[in-house]
Amino acid sequence: MLRARWQAWWMARQPVADTHELTQRNLYIVPSRAGLAFGLTLVVLLIATINEQISLGYALTFLLAGAVLASMHTTHSNLRGLRMDLRPPDAVHAGDEVTLHIHLHNASGAARYGIGFQADGNAAPTWVNVPEKGHAELTLRLPMPTRGLHALPRLVITTRFPLGVFRAWSYWRPAAKVWVYPQAEAPTPPFPPQPEAGEGQAEASSARRRGTDFAGVRSYRAGDSPRHVLWRKSVALMDQGQAPWVRETEAPLAQELWFDLAQTAGGDLEAKLSRLTAWVLAAERAQQPYGLQMGASRIEPSLGAAHQRACLERLAGWQG
C-alpha cells in the first residue's frame, strides 16, 4: 500500500508529455563523486587548519567552500527554466535505430552549457549547448530491436556545469510512440502465385507486357518496330549477316496482388512477417496494387503511402 502510494506520487511528478519544462518541482541535485571527494578534502583541510591554527588555512578552506556553494546554485540554474519539445519519431524497421529530434528553448539571458540527454539506462549521453534567448536542436538515436508499437523510454536530462562537483538532473517521459515494422527479408523473394486468378493467370503474373521501361536488348524479330532497333550498335552485326539488336521494353502487369500469411509456409512467425514486409515494400515500389490477408483480417488492395503504412502497422502489431 505504501509502495503504491509512493509510486503514484512519483509518477505524478513525471507527467507523460511531448513538451517538458524544467522547474523547481522536477529538478534534482546531489554531489557528484568528484564533489564528495572534494568535500572530504575540505574536511581534512579544516581539521588540519584547526590543529595547526593557521589563519591562511581558514581563509583557503572557507573560500573553497564558498566556491562549491556557488557552484551548486549555478549547476541547478543551468537547467532551470529550459523548455524542450519532441517531434513524433518516424517509424523504423526492427534492428534499426529510431531518431528523436528534440528542440530546446532558452528564454533567459544566460547561455546553458553542457546539457546531456540519454535514455534511462543508457550510459552514453549526448551533449548540447543552448545560447542565451535562443534555441538548439538535439538528435538522439535509440536502438529498436523488436517490432510493435513501442513507448519511448524515459529520458534523463543532466548537467555538471560548471565545476563538476554537483550533478543536477530531471526525468522526462515522452508521450509519443514509435512503430517498429518487421525487418524485410533480403533479398526480396518472388511474389507468391495468385490462386484466385487461376492457373493460367498465375503463370501470367510473372510475365511482362510491352511498356516504356528499359529491360535490355535482344535480337530482332518480325513485327518489331523500327524505332526500337539500335541501329548504331547493330551495324557490325548486320555486316556479318546477323539480326540487329532491338531495345526490349516491358512493364509489370497491372494485376492486384494478395499477400497472405498462409502463403509463407515454413519458418517461425517472425520469418513469415519479414517475408510479407518485403513483399509489401516491393509491390509499393513497383506500383502494383496489393492487399494483405492476416487470418480473418484483411486490407483491400490499394497503393500509396497511407496504404503501405496501414499494412506495415498491421504486420508490426500482429500477435498470431
Short mmCIF file of N, CA, C and O in Angstrom, two decimals, residues 166-278:
data_model
loop_
_atom_site.label_atom_id
_atom_site.label_comp_id
_atom_site.label_asym_id
_atom_site.label_seq_id
_atom_site.Cartn_x
_atom_site.Cartn_y
_atom_site.Cartn_z
N PHE A 166 28.73 18.98 -8.55
CA PHE A 166 27.32 18.65 -8.34
C PHE A 166 26.73 18.14 -9.65
O PHE A 166 27.17 18.51 -10.74
N ARG A 167 25.75 17.28 -9.52
CA ARG A 167 25.03 16.75 -10.68
C ARG A 167 23.56 17.09 -10.52
O ARG A 167 22.91 16.67 -9.54
N ALA A 168 23.02 17.85 -11.47
CA ALA A 168 21.59 18.17 -11.49
C ALA A 168 20.94 17.40 -12.64
O ALA A 168 21.55 17.23 -13.70
N TRP A 169 19.72 16.93 -12.42
CA TRP A 169 19.06 16.14 -13.46
C TRP A 169 17.54 16.25 -13.33
O TRP A 169 17.00 16.67 -12.31
N SER A 170 16.89 15.82 -14.40
CA SER A 170 15.43 15.75 -14.43
C SER A 170 15.03 14.59 -15.32
O SER A 170 15.79 14.19 -16.22
N TYR A 171 13.84 14.03 -15.09
CA TYR A 171 13.30 12.94 -15.89
C TYR A 171 12.21 13.48 -16.81
O TYR A 171 11.44 14.35 -16.44
N TRP A 172 12.17 12.90 -18.01
CA TRP A 172 11.14 13.29 -18.99
C TRP A 172 10.56 12.01 -19.58
O TRP A 172 11.29 11.19 -20.15
N ARG A 173 9.23 11.87 -19.47
CA ARG A 173 8.54 10.70 -20.04
C ARG A 173 7.76 11.16 -21.28
O ARG A 173 6.66 11.70 -21.16
N PRO A 174 8.30 10.96 -22.49
CA PRO A 174 7.60 11.39 -23.71
C PRO A 174 6.30 10.61 -23.91
O PRO A 174 6.20 9.42 -23.58
N ALA A 175 5.31 11.30 -24.47
CA ALA A 175 4.03 10.65 -24.76
C ALA A 175 4.05 9.95 -26.12
O ALA A 175 3.23 9.07 -26.36
N ALA A 176 4.93 10.38 -27.02
CA ALA A 176 4.97 9.81 -28.37
C ALA A 176 5.33 8.33 -28.34
O ALA A 176 6.07 7.88 -27.47
N LYS A 177 4.80 7.60 -29.31
CA LYS A 177 5.14 6.20 -29.50
C LYS A 177 5.69 6.01 -30.91
O LYS A 177 5.47 6.85 -31.79
N VAL A 178 6.39 4.93 -31.11
CA VAL A 178 7.02 4.69 -32.41
C VAL A 178 6.65 3.31 -32.90
O VAL A 178 6.68 2.33 -32.14
N TRP A 179 6.28 3.24 -34.18
CA TRP A 179 6.02 1.95 -34.83
C TRP A 179 7.34 1.36 -35.29
O TRP A 179 8.13 2.01 -35.97
N VAL A 180 7.55 0.10 -34.92
CA VAL A 180 8.72 -0.64 -35.38
C VAL A 180 8.22 -1.78 -36.25
O VAL A 180 7.60 -2.74 -35.76
N TYR A 181 8.45 -1.67 -37.57
CA TYR A 181 7.98 -2.67 -38.51
C TYR A 181 8.92 -3.89 -38.50
O TYR A 181 10.08 -3.78 -38.12
N PRO A 182 8.42 -5.04 -38.95
CA PRO A 182 9.32 -6.19 -39.09
C PRO A 182 10.44 -5.89 -40.09
O PRO A 182 10.26 -5.12 -41.04
N GLN A 183 11.57 -6.49 -39.86
CA GLN A 183 12.68 -6.33 -40.80
C GLN A 183 12.34 -7.07 -42.09
O GLN A 183 11.90 -8.22 -42.06
N ALA A 184 12.53 -6.41 -43.23
CA ALA A 184 12.20 -7.03 -44.52
C ALA A 184 13.21 -8.09 -44.89
O ALA A 184 14.42 -7.93 -44.69
N GLU A 185 12.72 -9.20 -45.42
CA GLU A 185 13.61 -10.28 -45.88
C GLU A 185 14.44 -9.79 -47.05
O GLU A 185 13.95 -9.11 -47.96
N ALA A 186 15.70 -10.14 -47.06
CA ALA A 186 16.61 -9.75 -48.14
C ALA A 186 17.41 -10.97 -48.60
O ALA A 186 17.91 -11.73 -47.76
N PRO A 187 17.53 -11.18 -49.91
CA PRO A 187 16.87 -10.41 -50.97
C PRO A 187 15.37 -10.68 -51.02
O PRO A 187 14.90 -11.69 -50.50
N THR A 188 14.65 -9.77 -51.65
CA THR A 188 13.20 -9.91 -51.71
C THR A 188 12.81 -11.15 -52.51
O THR A 188 13.23 -11.31 -53.66
N PRO A 189 12.03 -12.05 -51.93
CA PRO A 189 11.62 -13.26 -52.67
C PRO A 189 10.59 -12.91 -53.75
O PRO A 189 9.94 -11.85 -53.69
N PRO A 190 10.41 -13.77 -54.76
CA PRO A 190 9.38 -13.51 -55.79
C PRO A 190 8.00 -13.45 -55.17
O PRO A 190 7.72 -14.07 -54.14
N PHE A 191 7.14 -12.68 -55.81
CA PHE A 191 5.76 -12.59 -55.34
C PHE A 191 5.10 -13.97 -55.39
O PHE A 191 5.38 -14.77 -56.28
N PRO A 192 4.21 -14.23 -54.46
CA PRO A 192 3.55 -15.55 -54.46
C PRO A 192 2.56 -15.65 -55.62
O PRO A 192 2.04 -14.62 -56.10
N PRO A 193 2.28 -16.85 -56.12
CA PRO A 193 1.24 -17.01 -57.14
C PRO A 193 -0.11 -16.59 -56.57
O PRO A 193 -0.37 -16.71 -55.37
N GLN A 194 -0.95 -16.10 -57.46
CA GLN A 194 -2.25 -15.60 -57.03
C GLN A 194 -3.31 -16.66 -57.35
O GLN A 194 -3.76 -16.79 -58.49
N PRO A 195 -3.71 -17.47 -56.39
CA PRO A 195 -4.60 -18.60 -56.68
C PRO A 195 -5.96 -18.18 -57.19
O PRO A 195 -6.59 -18.88 -57.95
N GLU A 196 -6.40 -17.01 -56.81
CA GLU A 196 -7.74 -16.60 -57.25
C GLU A 196 -7.77 -16.24 -58.73
O GLU A 196 -8.82 -16.12 -59.33
N ALA A 197 -6.57 -16.08 -59.34
CA ALA A 197 -6.53 -15.72 -60.75
C ALA A 197 -6.57 -16.93 -61.67
O ALA A 197 -6.67 -16.80 -62.87
N GLY A 198 -6.49 -18.13 -61.11
CA GLY A 198 -6.49 -19.33 -61.94
C GLY A 198 -5.09 -19.69 -62.37
O GLY A 198 -4.16 -18.91 -62.26
N GLU A 199 -4.94 -20.92 -62.90
CA GLU A 199 -3.60 -21.40 -63.23
C GLU A 199 -2.96 -20.57 -64.32
O GLU A 199 -1.79 -20.20 -64.25
N GLY A 200 -3.72 -20.27 -65.35
CA GLY A 200 -3.16 -19.51 -66.45
C GLY A 200 -2.75 -18.11 -66.02
O GLY A 200 -1.70 -17.61 -66.41
N GLN A 201 -3.55 -17.48 -65.16
CA GLN A 201 -3.23 -16.13 -64.72
C GLN A 201 -2.06 -16.15 -63.75
O GLN A 201 -1.28 -15.21 -63.68
N ALA A 202 -1.93 -17.26 -62.99
CA ALA A 202 -0.80 -17.35 -62.06
C ALA A 202 0.51 -17.38 -62.84
O ALA A 202 1.51 -16.81 -62.41
N GLU A 203 0.49 -18.08 -64.01
CA GLU A 203 1.69 -18.08 -64.82
C GLU A 203 1.94 -16.71 -65.42
O GLU A 203 3.06 -16.26 -65.54
N ALA A 204 0.85 -16.02 -65.75
CA ALA A 204 1.00 -14.70 -66.35
C ALA A 204 1.45 -13.66 -65.36
O ALA A 204 1.91 -12.59 -65.73
N SER A 205 1.30 -13.96 -64.05
CA SER A 205 1.69 -12.98 -63.05
C SER A 205 3.18 -12.70 -63.09
O SER A 205 3.62 -11.66 -62.64
N SER A 206 3.97 -13.67 -63.61
CA SER A 206 5.41 -13.44 -63.73
C SER A 206 5.79 -12.97 -65.12
O SER A 206 6.97 -12.72 -65.39
N ALA A 207 4.83 -12.91 -66.04
CA ALA A 207 5.11 -12.45 -67.40
C ALA A 207 5.14 -10.94 -67.45
O ALA A 207 4.80 -10.26 -66.51
N ARG A 208 5.55 -10.43 -68.58
CA ARG A 208 5.64 -8.98 -68.77
C ARG A 208 4.94 -8.60 -70.07
O ARG A 208 4.86 -9.39 -71.00
N ARG A 209 4.47 -7.36 -70.09
CA ARG A 209 3.91 -6.87 -71.34
C ARG A 209 4.74 -5.66 -71.78
O ARG A 209 5.50 -5.10 -71.01
N ARG A 210 4.56 -5.30 -73.03
CA ARG A 210 5.34 -4.20 -73.56
C ARG A 210 4.95 -2.91 -72.84
O ARG A 210 3.80 -2.67 -72.55
N GLY A 211 6.00 -2.10 -72.61
CA GLY A 211 5.74 -0.83 -71.94
C GLY A 211 6.82 0.16 -72.29
O GLY A 211 7.34 0.17 -73.38
N THR A 212 7.20 0.98 -71.34
CA THR A 212 8.18 2.04 -71.58
C THR A 212 9.45 1.85 -70.76
O THR A 212 10.39 2.62 -70.92
N ASP A 213 9.51 0.88 -69.86
CA ASP A 213 10.69 0.69 -69.02
C ASP A 213 11.73 -0.15 -69.76
O ASP A 213 11.42 -1.21 -70.29
N PHE A 214 12.99 0.32 -69.77
CA PHE A 214 14.07 -0.41 -70.43
C PHE A 214 14.38 -1.69 -69.67
O PHE A 214 14.54 -1.68 -68.45
N ALA A 215 14.47 -2.82 -70.40
CA ALA A 215 14.72 -4.11 -69.76
C ALA A 215 15.96 -4.79 -70.32
O ALA A 215 16.41 -5.78 -69.75
N GLY A 216 16.52 -4.31 -71.44
CA GLY A 216 17.70 -4.94 -72.03
C GLY A 216 17.60 -4.92 -73.55
O GLY A 216 16.84 -4.14 -74.13
N VAL A 217 18.39 -5.77 -74.19
CA VAL A 217 18.38 -5.86 -75.65
C VAL A 217 18.20 -7.32 -76.05
O VAL A 217 18.49 -8.23 -75.28
N ARG A 218 17.74 -7.52 -77.28
CA ARG A 218 17.56 -8.85 -77.84
C ARG A 218 17.67 -8.75 -79.36
O ARG A 218 17.74 -7.66 -79.93
N SER A 219 17.67 -9.90 -80.00
CA SER A 219 17.74 -9.93 -81.47
C SER A 219 16.41 -9.52 -82.07
O SER A 219 15.33 -9.71 -81.47
N TYR A 220 16.49 -8.99 -83.29
CA TYR A 220 15.30 -8.52 -83.99
C TYR A 220 14.38 -9.68 -84.33
O TYR A 220 14.82 -10.76 -84.72
N ARG A 221 13.06 -9.45 -84.13
CA ARG A 221 12.05 -10.42 -84.52
C ARG A 221 11.05 -9.73 -85.42
O ARG A 221 10.82 -8.52 -85.31
N ALA A 222 10.46 -10.52 -86.32
CA ALA A 222 9.49 -9.94 -87.26
C ALA A 222 8.36 -9.26 -86.49
O ALA A 222 7.82 -9.82 -85.53
N GLY A 223 8.04 -8.06 -86.94
CA GLY A 223 6.98 -7.32 -86.28
C GLY A 223 7.48 -6.28 -85.31
O GLY A 223 6.70 -5.44 -84.84
N ASP A 224 8.79 -6.27 -85.00
CA ASP A 224 9.35 -5.25 -84.09
C ASP A 224 9.33 -3.90 -84.77
O ASP A 224 9.56 -3.76 -85.98
N SER A 225 9.08 -2.87 -83.99
CA SER A 225 9.05 -1.51 -84.53
C SER A 225 10.47 -1.05 -84.87
O SER A 225 11.40 -1.29 -84.11
N PRO A 226 10.65 -0.40 -86.02
CA PRO A 226 11.99 0.11 -86.38
C PRO A 226 12.51 1.13 -85.36
O PRO A 226 13.72 1.33 -85.24
N ARG A 227 11.62 1.77 -84.63
CA ARG A 227 12.05 2.75 -83.63
C ARG A 227 12.81 2.10 -82.48
O ARG A 227 13.55 2.77 -81.77
N HIS A 228 12.63 0.79 -82.28
CA HIS A 228 13.29 0.10 -81.18
C HIS A 228 14.62 -0.53 -81.59
O HIS A 228 15.31 -1.09 -80.75
N VAL A 229 14.95 -0.45 -82.87
CA VAL A 229 16.20 -1.04 -83.35
C VAL A 229 17.37 -0.13 -82.96
O VAL A 229 17.32 1.09 -83.16
N LEU A 230 18.42 -0.70 -82.40
CA LEU A 230 19.63 0.04 -82.04
C LEU A 230 20.56 0.05 -83.26
O LEU A 230 21.46 -0.78 -83.39
N TRP A 231 20.32 0.99 -84.17
CA TRP A 231 20.99 0.97 -85.46
C TRP A 231 22.51 1.12 -85.33
O TRP A 231 23.28 0.42 -85.99
N ARG A 232 22.94 2.06 -84.49
CA ARG A 232 24.38 2.30 -84.39
C ARG A 232 25.12 1.09 -83.85
O ARG A 232 26.23 0.76 -84.29
N LYS A 233 24.53 0.42 -82.85
CA LYS A 233 25.19 -0.73 -82.24
C LYS A 233 25.05 -2.00 -83.08
O LYS A 233 25.69 -3.01 -82.78
N SER A 234 24.18 -1.94 -84.10
CA SER A 234 23.90 -3.17 -84.87
C SER A 234 24.59 -3.19 -86.22
O SER A 234 24.42 -4.14 -86.99
N VAL A 235 25.37 -2.14 -86.56
CA VAL A 235 25.99 -2.07 -87.88
C VAL A 235 26.91 -3.27 -88.10
O VAL A 235 26.87 -3.93 -89.14
N ALA A 236 27.75 -3.56 -87.10
CA ALA A 236 28.70 -4.67 -87.27
C ALA A 236 27.98 -6.00 -87.41
O ALA A 236 28.39 -6.87 -88.19
N LEU A 237 26.89 -6.18 -86.65
CA LEU A 237 26.13 -7.43 -86.74
C LEU A 237 25.50 -7.57 -88.11
O LEU A 237 25.50 -8.66 -88.72
N MET A 238 24.94 -6.47 -88.63
CA MET A 238 24.28 -6.53 -89.93
C MET A 238 25.31 -6.78 -91.04
O MET A 238 24.99 -7.44 -92.04
N ASP A 239 26.54 -6.27 -90.88
CA ASP A 239 27.58 -6.53 -91.88
C ASP A 239 27.92 -8.01 -91.92
O ASP A 239 28.35 -8.53 -92.96
N GLN A 240 27.74 -8.68 -90.79
CA GLN A 240 28.03 -10.12 -90.72
C GLN A 240 26.80 -10.96 -91.05
O GLN A 240 26.82 -12.18 -90.93
N GLY A 241 25.73 -10.30 -91.48
CA GLY A 241 24.52 -11.02 -91.85
C GLY A 241 23.67 -11.44 -90.68
O GLY A 241 22.76 -12.28 -90.84
N GLN A 242 23.93 -10.88 -89.49
CA GLN A 242 23.14 -11.23 -88.31
C GLN A 242 22.03 -10.20 -88.09
O GLN A 242 22.06 -9.09 -88.61
N ALA A 243 21.05 -10.60 -87.27
CA ALA A 243 19.91 -9.72 -86.98
C ALA A 243 20.36 -8.58 -86.07
O ALA A 243 21.23 -8.78 -85.21
N PRO A 244 19.83 -7.40 -86.26
CA PRO A 244 20.21 -6.26 -85.39
C PRO A 244 19.65 -6.43 -83.97
O PRO A 244 18.78 -7.25 -83.72
N TRP A 245 20.18 -5.60 -83.10
CA TRP A 245 19.69 -5.57 -81.73
C TRP A 245 18.46 -4.68 -81.63
O TRP A 245 18.35 -3.66 -82.30
N VAL A 246 17.58 -5.09 -80.73
CA VAL A 246 16.35 -4.33 -80.50
C VAL A 246 16.25 -4.02 -79.01
O VAL A 246 16.55 -4.88 -78.16
N ARG A 247 15.86 -2.79 -78.71
CA ARG A 247 15.65 -2.41 -77.32
C ARG A 247 14.41 -3.12 -76.77
O ARG A 247 13.33 -3.04 -77.37
N GLU A 248 14.57 -3.83 -75.66
CA GLU A 248 13.46 -4.54 -75.03
C GLU A 248 12.85 -3.65 -73.95
O GLU A 248 13.55 -3.14 -73.08
N THR A 249 11.56 -3.41 -74.06
CA THR A 249 10.86 -2.62 -73.04
C THR A 249 9.73 -3.46 -72.47
O THR A 249 9.12 -4.28 -73.16
N GLU A 250 9.51 -3.25 -71.19
CA GLU A 250 8.46 -4.04 -70.54
C GLU A 250 7.94 -3.27 -69.33
O GLU A 250 8.57 -2.35 -68.82
N ALA A 251 6.78 -3.68 -68.89
CA ALA A 251 6.18 -3.09 -67.69
C ALA A 251 5.40 -4.18 -66.98
O ALA A 251 4.92 -5.12 -67.62
N PRO A 252 5.30 -4.11 -65.67
CA PRO A 252 4.59 -5.16 -64.94
C PRO A 252 3.11 -5.15 -65.25
O PRO A 252 2.52 -4.11 -65.54
N LEU A 253 2.54 -6.32 -65.24
CA LEU A 253 1.09 -6.41 -65.42
C LEU A 253 0.36 -5.70 -64.30
O LEU A 253 0.74 -5.80 -63.14
N ALA A 254 -0.65 -4.94 -64.63
CA ALA A 254 -1.43 -4.21 -63.64
C ALA A 254 -2.40 -5.16 -62.97
O ALA A 254 -3.61 -5.13 -63.19
N GLN A 255 -1.85 -6.08 -62.15
CA GLN A 255 -2.65 -7.10 -61.51
C GLN A 255 -2.65 -6.85 -60.01
O GLN A 255 -1.64 -6.50 -59.42
N GLU A 256 -3.79 -7.03 -59.39
CA GLU A 256 -3.86 -6.89 -57.94
C GLU A 256 -3.22 -8.11 -57.28
O GLU A 256 -3.49 -9.25 -57.65
N LEU A 257 -2.34 -7.86 -56.33
CA LEU A 257 -1.65 -8.92 -55.61
C LEU A 257 -2.27 -9.08 -54.24
O LEU A 257 -2.65 -8.10 -53.59
N TRP A 258 -2.35 -10.32 -53.80
CA TRP A 258 -2.77 -10.62 -52.43
C TRP A 258 -1.63 -11.30 -51.71
O TRP A 258 -1.06 -12.27 -52.18
N PHE A 259 -1.27 -10.74 -50.54
CA PHE A 259 -0.23 -11.33 -49.70
C PHE A 259 -0.91 -11.91 -48.47
O PHE A 259 -1.51 -11.19 -47.67
N ASP A 260 -0.79 -13.22 -48.35
CA ASP A 260 -1.49 -13.95 -47.28
C ASP A 260 -0.47 -14.59 -46.35
O ASP A 260 0.52 -15.17 -46.81
N LEU A 261 -0.72 -14.47 -45.05
CA LEU A 261 0.17 -15.09 -44.08
C LEU A 261 0.27 -16.59 -44.32
O LEU A 261 1.33 -17.19 -44.10
N ALA A 262 -0.82 -17.20 -44.81
CA ALA A 262 -0.81 -18.64 -45.07
C ALA A 262 0.09 -19.01 -46.24
O ALA A 262 0.44 -20.18 -46.42
N GLN A 263 0.47 -18.03 -47.09
CA GLN A 263 1.33 -18.30 -48.24
C GLN A 263 2.80 -18.38 -47.86
O GLN A 263 3.62 -18.72 -48.70
N THR A 264 3.12 -18.02 -46.62
CA THR A 264 4.52 -18.01 -46.20
C THR A 264 4.80 -19.27 -45.39
O THR A 264 5.02 -19.21 -44.19
N ALA A 265 4.74 -20.39 -46.05
CA ALA A 265 4.94 -21.67 -45.37
C ALA A 265 6.38 -21.81 -44.90
O ALA A 265 7.32 -21.34 -45.56
N GLY A 266 6.54 -22.44 -43.74
CA GLY A 266 7.87 -22.68 -43.21
C GLY A 266 8.37 -21.49 -42.40
O GLY A 266 7.95 -20.35 -42.60
N GLY A 267 9.29 -21.76 -41.47
CA GLY A 267 9.84 -20.69 -40.66
C GLY A 267 8.92 -20.30 -39.52
O GLY A 267 7.75 -20.67 -39.48
N ASP A 268 9.44 -19.52 -38.59
CA ASP A 268 8.64 -19.06 -37.47
C ASP A 268 7.83 -17.84 -37.87
O ASP A 268 7.89 -17.36 -39.01
N LEU A 269 7.06 -17.31 -36.93
CA LEU A 269 6.18 -16.17 -37.22
C LEU A 269 6.98 -14.96 -37.67
O LEU A 269 6.58 -14.26 -38.61
N GLU A 270 8.11 -14.69 -37.03
CA GLU A 270 8.90 -13.51 -37.38
C GLU A 270 9.43 -13.62 -38.81
O GLU A 270 9.47 -12.62 -39.53
N ALA A 271 9.82 -14.83 -39.23
CA ALA A 271 10.30 -15.01 -40.60
C ALA A 271 9.18 -14.78 -41.60
O ALA A 271 9.38 -14.19 -42.67
N LYS A 272 7.96 -15.22 -41.27
CA LYS A 272 6.82 -15.00 -42.16
C LYS A 272 6.49 -13.52 -42.27
O LYS A 272 6.23 -13.01 -43.37
N LEU A 273 6.51 -12.83 -41.14
CA LEU A 273 6.22 -11.40 -41.18
C LEU A 273 7.31 -10.64 -41.93
O LEU A 273 7.02 -9.65 -42.62
N SER A 274 8.54 -11.10 -41.82
CA SER A 274 9.64 -10.48 -42.55
C SER A 274 9.43 -10.63 -44.06
O SER A 274 9.67 -9.69 -44.83
N ARG A 275 8.94 -11.79 -44.51
CA ARG A 275 8.69 -12.00 -45.94
C ARG A 275 7.52 -11.14 -46.42
O ARG A 275 7.60 -10.52 -47.49
N LEU A 276 6.47 -11.07 -45.64
CA LEU A 276 5.33 -10.23 -46.01
C LEU A 276 5.75 -8.77 -46.11
O LEU A 276 5.29 -8.03 -46.99
N THR A 277 6.60 -8.33 -45.20
CA THR A 277 7.09 -6.95 -45.24
C THR A 277 7.86 -6.69 -46.52
O THR A 277 7.69 -5.65 -47.17
N ALA A 278 8.71 -7.63 -46.92
CA ALA A 278 9.47 -7.47 -48.16
C ALA A 278 8.53 -7.39 -49.36
O ALA A 278 8.75 -6.59 -50.28
#
